[in-house]
PDB file of C-alpha atoms and ligand atoms in Angstrom:
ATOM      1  CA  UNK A1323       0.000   0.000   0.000  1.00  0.00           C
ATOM      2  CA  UNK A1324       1.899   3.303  -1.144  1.00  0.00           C
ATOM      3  CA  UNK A1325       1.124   6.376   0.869  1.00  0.00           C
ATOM      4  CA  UNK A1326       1.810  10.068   0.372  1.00  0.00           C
ATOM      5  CA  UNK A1327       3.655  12.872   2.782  1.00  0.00           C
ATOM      6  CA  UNK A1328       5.446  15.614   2.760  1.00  0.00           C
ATOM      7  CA  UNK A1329       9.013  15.471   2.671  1.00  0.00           C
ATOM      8  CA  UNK A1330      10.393  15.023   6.891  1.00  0.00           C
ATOM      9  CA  UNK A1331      14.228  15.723   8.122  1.00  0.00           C
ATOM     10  CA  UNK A1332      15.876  12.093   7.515  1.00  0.00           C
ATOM     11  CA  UNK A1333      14.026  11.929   4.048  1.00  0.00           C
ATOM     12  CA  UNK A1334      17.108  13.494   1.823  1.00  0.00           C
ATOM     13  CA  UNK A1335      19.083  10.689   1.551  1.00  0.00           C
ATOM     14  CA  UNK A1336      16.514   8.514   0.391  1.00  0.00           C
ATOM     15  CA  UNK A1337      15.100  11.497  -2.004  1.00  0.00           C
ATOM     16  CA  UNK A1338      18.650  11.419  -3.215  1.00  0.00           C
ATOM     17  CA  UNK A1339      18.518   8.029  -4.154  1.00  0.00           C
ATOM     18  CA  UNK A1340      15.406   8.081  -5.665  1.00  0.00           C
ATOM     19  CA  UNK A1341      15.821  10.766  -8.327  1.00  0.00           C
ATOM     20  CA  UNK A1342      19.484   9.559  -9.301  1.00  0.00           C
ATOM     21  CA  UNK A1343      18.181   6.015 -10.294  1.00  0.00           C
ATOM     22  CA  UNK A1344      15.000   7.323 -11.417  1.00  0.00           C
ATOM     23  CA  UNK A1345      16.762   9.994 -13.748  1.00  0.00           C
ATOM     24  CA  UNK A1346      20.248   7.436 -14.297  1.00  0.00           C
ATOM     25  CA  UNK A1347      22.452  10.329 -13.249  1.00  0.00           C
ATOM     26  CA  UNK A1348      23.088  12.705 -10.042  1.00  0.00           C
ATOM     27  CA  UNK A1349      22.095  16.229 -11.853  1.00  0.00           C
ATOM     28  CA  UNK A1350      18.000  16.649 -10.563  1.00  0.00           C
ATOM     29  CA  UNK A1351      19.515  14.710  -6.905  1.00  0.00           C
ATOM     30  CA  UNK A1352      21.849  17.604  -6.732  1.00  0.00           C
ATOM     31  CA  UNK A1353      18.888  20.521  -7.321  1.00  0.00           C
ATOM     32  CA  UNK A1354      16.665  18.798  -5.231  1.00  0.00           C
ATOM     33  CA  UNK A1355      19.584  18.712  -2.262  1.00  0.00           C
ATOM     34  CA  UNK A1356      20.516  22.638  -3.495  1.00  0.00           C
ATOM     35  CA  UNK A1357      17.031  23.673  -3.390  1.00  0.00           C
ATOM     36  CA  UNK A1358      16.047  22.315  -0.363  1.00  0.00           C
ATOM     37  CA  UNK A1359      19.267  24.770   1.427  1.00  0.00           C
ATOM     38  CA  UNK A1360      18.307  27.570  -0.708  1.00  0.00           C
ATOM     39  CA  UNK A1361      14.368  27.501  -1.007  1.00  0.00           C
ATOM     40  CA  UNK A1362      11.986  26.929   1.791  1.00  0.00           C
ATOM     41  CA  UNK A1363       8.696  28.312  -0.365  1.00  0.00           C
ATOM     42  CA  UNK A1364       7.131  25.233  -2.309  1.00  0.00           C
ATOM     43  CA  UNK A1365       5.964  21.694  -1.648  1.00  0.00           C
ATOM     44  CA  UNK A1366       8.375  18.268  -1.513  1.00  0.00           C
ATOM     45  CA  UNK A1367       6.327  15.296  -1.233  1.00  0.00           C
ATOM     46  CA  UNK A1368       7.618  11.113  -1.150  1.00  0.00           C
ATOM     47  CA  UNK A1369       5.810   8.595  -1.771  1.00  0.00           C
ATOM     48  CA  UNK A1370       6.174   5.066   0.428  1.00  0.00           C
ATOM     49  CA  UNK A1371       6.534   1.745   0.343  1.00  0.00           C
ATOM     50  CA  UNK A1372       6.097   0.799   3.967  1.00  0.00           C
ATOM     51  CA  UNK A1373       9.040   2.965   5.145  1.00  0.00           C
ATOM     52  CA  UNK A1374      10.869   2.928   2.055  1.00  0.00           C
ATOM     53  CA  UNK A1375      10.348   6.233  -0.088  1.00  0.00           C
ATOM     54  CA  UNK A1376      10.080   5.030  -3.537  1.00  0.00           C
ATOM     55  CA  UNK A1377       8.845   8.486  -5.424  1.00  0.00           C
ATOM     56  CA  UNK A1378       9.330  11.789  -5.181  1.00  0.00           C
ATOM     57  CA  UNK A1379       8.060  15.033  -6.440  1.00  0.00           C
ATOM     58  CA  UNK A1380       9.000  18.828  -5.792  1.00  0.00           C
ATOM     59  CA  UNK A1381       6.925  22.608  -6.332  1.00  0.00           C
ATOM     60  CA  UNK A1382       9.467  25.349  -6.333  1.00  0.00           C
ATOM     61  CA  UNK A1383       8.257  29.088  -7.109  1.00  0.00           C
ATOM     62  CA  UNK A1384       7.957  29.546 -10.468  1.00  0.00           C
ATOM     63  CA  UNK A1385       7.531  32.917 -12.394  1.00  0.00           C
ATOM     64  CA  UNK A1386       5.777  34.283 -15.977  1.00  0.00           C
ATOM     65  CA  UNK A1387       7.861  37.136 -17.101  1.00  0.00           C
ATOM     66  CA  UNK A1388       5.328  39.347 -18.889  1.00  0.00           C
ATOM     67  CA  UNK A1389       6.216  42.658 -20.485  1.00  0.00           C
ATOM     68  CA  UNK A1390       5.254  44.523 -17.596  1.00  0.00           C
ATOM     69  CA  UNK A1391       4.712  42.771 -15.004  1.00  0.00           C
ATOM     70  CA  UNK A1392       5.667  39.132 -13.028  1.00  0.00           C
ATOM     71  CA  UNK A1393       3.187  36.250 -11.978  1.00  0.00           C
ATOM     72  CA  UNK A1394       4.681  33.767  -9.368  1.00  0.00           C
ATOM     73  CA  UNK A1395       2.933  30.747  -9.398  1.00  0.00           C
ATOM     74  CA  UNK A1396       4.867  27.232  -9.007  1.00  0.00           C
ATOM     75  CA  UNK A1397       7.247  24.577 -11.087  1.00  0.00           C
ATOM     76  CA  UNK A1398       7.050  21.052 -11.013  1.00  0.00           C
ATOM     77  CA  UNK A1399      10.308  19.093 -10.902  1.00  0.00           C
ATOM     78  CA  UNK A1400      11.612  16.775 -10.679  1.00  0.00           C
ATOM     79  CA  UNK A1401       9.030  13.620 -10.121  1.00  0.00           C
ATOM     80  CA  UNK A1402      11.223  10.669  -9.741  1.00  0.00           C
ATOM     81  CA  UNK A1403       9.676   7.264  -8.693  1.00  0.00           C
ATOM     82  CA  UNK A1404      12.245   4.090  -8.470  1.00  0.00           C
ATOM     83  CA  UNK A1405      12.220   2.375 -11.566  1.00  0.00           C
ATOM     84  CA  UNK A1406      11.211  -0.853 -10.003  1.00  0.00           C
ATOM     85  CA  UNK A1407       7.593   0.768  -8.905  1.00  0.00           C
ATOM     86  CA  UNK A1408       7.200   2.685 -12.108  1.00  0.00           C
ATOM     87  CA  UNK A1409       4.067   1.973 -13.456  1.00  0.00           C
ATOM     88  CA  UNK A1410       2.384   1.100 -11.044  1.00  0.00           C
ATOM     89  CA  UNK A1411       0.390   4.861 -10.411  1.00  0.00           C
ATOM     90  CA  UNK A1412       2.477   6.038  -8.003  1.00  0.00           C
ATOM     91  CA  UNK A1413       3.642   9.118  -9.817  1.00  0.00           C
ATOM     92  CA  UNK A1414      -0.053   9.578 -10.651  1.00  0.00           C
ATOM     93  CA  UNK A1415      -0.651   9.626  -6.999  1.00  0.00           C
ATOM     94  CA  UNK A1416       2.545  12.575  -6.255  1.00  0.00           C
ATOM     95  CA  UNK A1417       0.835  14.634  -9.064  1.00  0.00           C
ATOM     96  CA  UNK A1418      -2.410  14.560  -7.968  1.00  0.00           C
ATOM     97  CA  UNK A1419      -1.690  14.969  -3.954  1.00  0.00           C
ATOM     98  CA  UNK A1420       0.901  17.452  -4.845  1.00  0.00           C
ATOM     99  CA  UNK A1421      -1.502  19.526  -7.434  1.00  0.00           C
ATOM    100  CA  UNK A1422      -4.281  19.713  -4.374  1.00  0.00           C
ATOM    101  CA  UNK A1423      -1.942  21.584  -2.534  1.00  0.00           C
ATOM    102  CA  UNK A1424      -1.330  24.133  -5.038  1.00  0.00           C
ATOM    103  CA  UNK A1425      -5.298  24.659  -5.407  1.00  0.00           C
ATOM    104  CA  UNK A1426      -5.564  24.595  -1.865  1.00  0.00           C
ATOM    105  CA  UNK A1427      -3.050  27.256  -1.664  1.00  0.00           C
ATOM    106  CA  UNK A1428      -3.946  29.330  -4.152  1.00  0.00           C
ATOM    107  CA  UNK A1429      -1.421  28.883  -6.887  1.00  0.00           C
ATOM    108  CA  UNK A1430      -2.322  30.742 -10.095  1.00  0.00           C
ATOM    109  CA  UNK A1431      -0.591  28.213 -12.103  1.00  0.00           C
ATOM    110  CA  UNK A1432       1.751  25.536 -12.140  1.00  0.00           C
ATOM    111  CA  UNK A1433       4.431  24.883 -15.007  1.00  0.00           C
ATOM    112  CA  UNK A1434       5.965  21.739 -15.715  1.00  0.00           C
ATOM    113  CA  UNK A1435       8.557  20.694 -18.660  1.00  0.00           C
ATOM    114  CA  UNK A1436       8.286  16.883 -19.385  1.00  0.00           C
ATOM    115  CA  UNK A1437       6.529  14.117 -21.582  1.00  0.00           C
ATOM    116  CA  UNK A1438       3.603  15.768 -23.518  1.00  0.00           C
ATOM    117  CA  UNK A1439       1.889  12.261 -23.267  1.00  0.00           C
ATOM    118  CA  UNK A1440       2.064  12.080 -19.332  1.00  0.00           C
ATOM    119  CA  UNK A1441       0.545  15.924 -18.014  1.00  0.00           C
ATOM    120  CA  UNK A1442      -1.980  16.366 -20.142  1.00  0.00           C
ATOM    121  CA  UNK A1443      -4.135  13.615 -17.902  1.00  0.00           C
ATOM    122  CA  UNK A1444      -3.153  16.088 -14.786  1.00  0.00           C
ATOM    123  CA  UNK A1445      -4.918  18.751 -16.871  1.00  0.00           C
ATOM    124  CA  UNK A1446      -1.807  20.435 -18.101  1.00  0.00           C
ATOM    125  CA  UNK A1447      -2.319  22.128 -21.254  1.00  0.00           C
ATOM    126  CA  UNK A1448       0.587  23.490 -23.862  1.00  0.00           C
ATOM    127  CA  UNK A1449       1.948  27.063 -22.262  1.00  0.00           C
ATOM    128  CA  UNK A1450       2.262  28.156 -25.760  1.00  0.00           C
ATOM    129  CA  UNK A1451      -1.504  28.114 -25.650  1.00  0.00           C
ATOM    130  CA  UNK A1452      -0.888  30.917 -23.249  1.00  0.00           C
ATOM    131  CA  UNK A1453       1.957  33.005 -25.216  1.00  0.00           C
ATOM    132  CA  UNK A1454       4.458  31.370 -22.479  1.00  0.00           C
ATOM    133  CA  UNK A1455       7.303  30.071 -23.406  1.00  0.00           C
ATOM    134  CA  UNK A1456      10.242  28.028 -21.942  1.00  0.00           C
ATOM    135  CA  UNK A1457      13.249  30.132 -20.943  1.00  0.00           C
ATOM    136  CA  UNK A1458      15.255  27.356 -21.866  1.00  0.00           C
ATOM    137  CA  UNK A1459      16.142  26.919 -25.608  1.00  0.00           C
ATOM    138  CA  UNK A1460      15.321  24.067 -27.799  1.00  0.00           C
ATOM    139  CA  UNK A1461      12.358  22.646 -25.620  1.00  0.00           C
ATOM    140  CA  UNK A1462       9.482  20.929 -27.608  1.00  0.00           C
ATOM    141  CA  UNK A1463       6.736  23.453 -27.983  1.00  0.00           C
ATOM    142  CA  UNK A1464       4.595  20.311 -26.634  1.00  0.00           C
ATOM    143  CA  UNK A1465       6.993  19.436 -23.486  1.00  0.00           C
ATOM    144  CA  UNK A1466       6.333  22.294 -21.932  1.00  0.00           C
ATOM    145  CA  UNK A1467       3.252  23.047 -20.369  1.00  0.00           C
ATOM    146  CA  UNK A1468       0.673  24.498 -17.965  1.00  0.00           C
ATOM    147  CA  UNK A1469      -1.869  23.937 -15.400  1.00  0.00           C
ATOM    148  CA  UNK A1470      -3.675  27.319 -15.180  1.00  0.00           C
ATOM    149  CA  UNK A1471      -6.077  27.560 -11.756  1.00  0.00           C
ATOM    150  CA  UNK A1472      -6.529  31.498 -11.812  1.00  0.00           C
ATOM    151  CA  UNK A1473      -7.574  32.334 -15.301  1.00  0.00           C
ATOM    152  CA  UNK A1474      -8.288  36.053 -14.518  1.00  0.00           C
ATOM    153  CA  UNK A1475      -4.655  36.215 -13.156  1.00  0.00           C
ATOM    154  CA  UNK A1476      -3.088  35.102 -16.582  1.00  0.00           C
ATOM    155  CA  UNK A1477      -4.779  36.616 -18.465  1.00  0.00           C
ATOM    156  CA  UNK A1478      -3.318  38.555 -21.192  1.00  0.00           C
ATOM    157  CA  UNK A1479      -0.209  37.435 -19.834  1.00  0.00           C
ATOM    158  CA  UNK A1480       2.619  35.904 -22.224  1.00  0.00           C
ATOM    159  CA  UNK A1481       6.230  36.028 -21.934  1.00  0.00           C
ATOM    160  CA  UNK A1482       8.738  33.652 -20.652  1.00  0.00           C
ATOM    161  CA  UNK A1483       8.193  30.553 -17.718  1.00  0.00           C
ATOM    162  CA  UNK A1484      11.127  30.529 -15.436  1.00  0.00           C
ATOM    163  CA  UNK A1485      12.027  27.984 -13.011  1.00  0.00           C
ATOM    164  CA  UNK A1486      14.397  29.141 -10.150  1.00  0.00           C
ATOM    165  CA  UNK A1487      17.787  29.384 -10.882  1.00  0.00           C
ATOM    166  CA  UNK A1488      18.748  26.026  -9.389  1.00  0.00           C
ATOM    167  CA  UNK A1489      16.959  24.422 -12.377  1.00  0.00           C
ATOM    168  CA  UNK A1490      20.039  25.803 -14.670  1.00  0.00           C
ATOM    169  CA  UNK A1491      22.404  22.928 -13.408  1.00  0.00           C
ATOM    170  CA  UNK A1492      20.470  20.609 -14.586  1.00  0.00           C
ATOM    171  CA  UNK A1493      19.707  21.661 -18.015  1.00  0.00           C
TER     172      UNK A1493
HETATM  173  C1  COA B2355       7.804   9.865 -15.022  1.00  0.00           C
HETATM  174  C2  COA B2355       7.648   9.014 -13.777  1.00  0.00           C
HETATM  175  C3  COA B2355       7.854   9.828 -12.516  1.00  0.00           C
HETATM  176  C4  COA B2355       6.245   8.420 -13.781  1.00  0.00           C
HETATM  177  O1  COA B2355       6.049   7.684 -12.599  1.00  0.00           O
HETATM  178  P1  COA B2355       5.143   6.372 -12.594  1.00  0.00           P
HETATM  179  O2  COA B2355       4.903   5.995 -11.177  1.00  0.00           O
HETATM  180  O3  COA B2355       5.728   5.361 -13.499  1.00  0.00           O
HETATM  181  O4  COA B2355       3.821   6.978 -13.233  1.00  0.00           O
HETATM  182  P2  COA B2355       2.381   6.327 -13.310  1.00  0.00           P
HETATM  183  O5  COA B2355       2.455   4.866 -13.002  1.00  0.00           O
HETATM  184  O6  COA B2355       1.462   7.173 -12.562  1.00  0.00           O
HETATM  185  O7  COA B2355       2.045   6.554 -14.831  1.00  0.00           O
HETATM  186  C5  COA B2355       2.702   5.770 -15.808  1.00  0.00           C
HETATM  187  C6  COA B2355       2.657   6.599 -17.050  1.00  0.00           C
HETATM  188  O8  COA B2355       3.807   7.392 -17.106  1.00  0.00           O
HETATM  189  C7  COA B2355       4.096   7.651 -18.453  1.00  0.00           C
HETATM  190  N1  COA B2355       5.529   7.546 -18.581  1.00  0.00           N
HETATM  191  C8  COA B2355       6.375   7.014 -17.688  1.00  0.00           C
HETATM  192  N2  COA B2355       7.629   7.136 -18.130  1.00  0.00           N
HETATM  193  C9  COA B2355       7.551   7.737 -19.311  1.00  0.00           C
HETATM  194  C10 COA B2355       8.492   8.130 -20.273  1.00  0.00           C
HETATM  195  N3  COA B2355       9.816   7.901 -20.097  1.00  0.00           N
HETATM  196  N4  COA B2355       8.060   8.745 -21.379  1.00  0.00           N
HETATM  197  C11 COA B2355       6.747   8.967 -21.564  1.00  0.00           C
HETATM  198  N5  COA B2355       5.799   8.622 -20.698  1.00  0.00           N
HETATM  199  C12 COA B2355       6.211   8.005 -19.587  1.00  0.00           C
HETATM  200  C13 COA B2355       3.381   6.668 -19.285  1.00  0.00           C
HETATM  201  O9  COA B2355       2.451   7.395 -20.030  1.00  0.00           O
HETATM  202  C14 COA B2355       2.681   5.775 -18.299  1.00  0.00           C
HETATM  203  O10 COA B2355       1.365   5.617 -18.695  1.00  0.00           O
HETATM  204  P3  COA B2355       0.875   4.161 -19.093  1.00  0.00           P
HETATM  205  O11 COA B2355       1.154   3.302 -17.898  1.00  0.00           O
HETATM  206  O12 COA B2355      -0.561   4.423 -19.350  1.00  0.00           O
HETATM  207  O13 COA B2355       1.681   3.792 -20.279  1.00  0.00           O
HETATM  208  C15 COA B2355       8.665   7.824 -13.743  1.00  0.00           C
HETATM  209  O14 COA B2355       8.502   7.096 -14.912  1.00  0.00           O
HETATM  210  C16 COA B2355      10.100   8.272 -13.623  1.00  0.00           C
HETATM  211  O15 COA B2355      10.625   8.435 -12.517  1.00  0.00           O
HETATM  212  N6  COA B2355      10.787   8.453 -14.770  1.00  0.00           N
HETATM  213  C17 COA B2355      12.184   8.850 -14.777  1.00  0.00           C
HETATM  214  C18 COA B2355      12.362  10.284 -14.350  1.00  0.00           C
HETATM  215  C19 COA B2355      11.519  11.236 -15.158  1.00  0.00           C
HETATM  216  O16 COA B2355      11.515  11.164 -16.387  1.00  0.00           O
HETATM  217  N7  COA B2355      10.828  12.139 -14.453  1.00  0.00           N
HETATM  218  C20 COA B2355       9.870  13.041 -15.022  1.00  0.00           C
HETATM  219  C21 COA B2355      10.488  14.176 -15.707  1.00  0.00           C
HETATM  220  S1  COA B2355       9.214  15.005 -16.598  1.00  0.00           S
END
């Protein structure tokens, strides 16, 4: 039976582990492990196995840079689940828990850059729907996307979707 919290002291080792073999490499480990030092706005969440955290998945403030003016809503990433319980609707599960906290809260949106075939389900749409585009170059115009909850907020609001900083060494 998997079950869902939010991310205690103890967990980061296990977090660690969790996005390196999810992701085959220690780049979105080492955000996570920066972000957590740097950033203490946003939402970490594991998922577990009994005691054993098999998925994770992280909100960080996230910003749409608009001609004149900035929206801060939140960025998802990473979402890591152990490639042994992939499949199986954990990550599903992160998303959803995860994405009732940011109604909950109030987020005006949430951006996320990942498979176009996976988000959509969440309710992500294309940002590019929205004028808002990736600050990063050479993303699929269908990888990154959008989960807009305050449509009065956004709109007439295009321009670039930025991640924190942290994001960088990963990309
Ligand atoms: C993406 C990830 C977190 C999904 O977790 P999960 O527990 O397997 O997800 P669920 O069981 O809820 O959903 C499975 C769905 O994920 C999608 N999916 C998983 N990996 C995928 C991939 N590499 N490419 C495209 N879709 C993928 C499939 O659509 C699958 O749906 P299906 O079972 O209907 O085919 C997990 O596969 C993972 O850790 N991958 C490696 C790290 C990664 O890519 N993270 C996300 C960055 S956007």
């Amino acid at each position: 039976m998997i079950s869902i919290r939010k991310e205690q002291i103890g967990d980061e080792e296990q977090i660690r582990i969790v996005n390196t073999r999810a992701f085959g490499q220690p780049a979105e480990a080492n955000v996570v492990d920066t972000l957590r030092k740097n950033c203490l706005a946003g939402e970490s969440l594991v998922a577990l196995d009994g005691d054993k955290i098999v998925g994770h998945i992280l909100f960080t403030p996230a910003v749409i840079e608009a001609e004149r003016k900035e929206i801060v809503g939140m960025g998802l990433a990473p979402m890591a689940v152990l490639p042994e319980f992939q499949r199986q609707g954990i990550g599903s599960k992160l998303i959803r828990t995860g994405l009732d906290e940011m109604r909950k809260t109030e987020q005006p949106f949430v951006i996320v850059l990942g498979h176009p075939e996976y988000y959509p389900r969440f309710g992500f749409v294309r940002a590019s729907r929205y004028g808002i585009v990736s600050q990063y170059p050479n993303v699929p115009d269908d990888a990154f996307m959008i989960l807009v909850y305050d449509q009065a907020a956004l709109a007439g609001v295009s321009g670039i979707g930025k991640y924190r900083a942290e994001f960088d060494a990963a990309m």
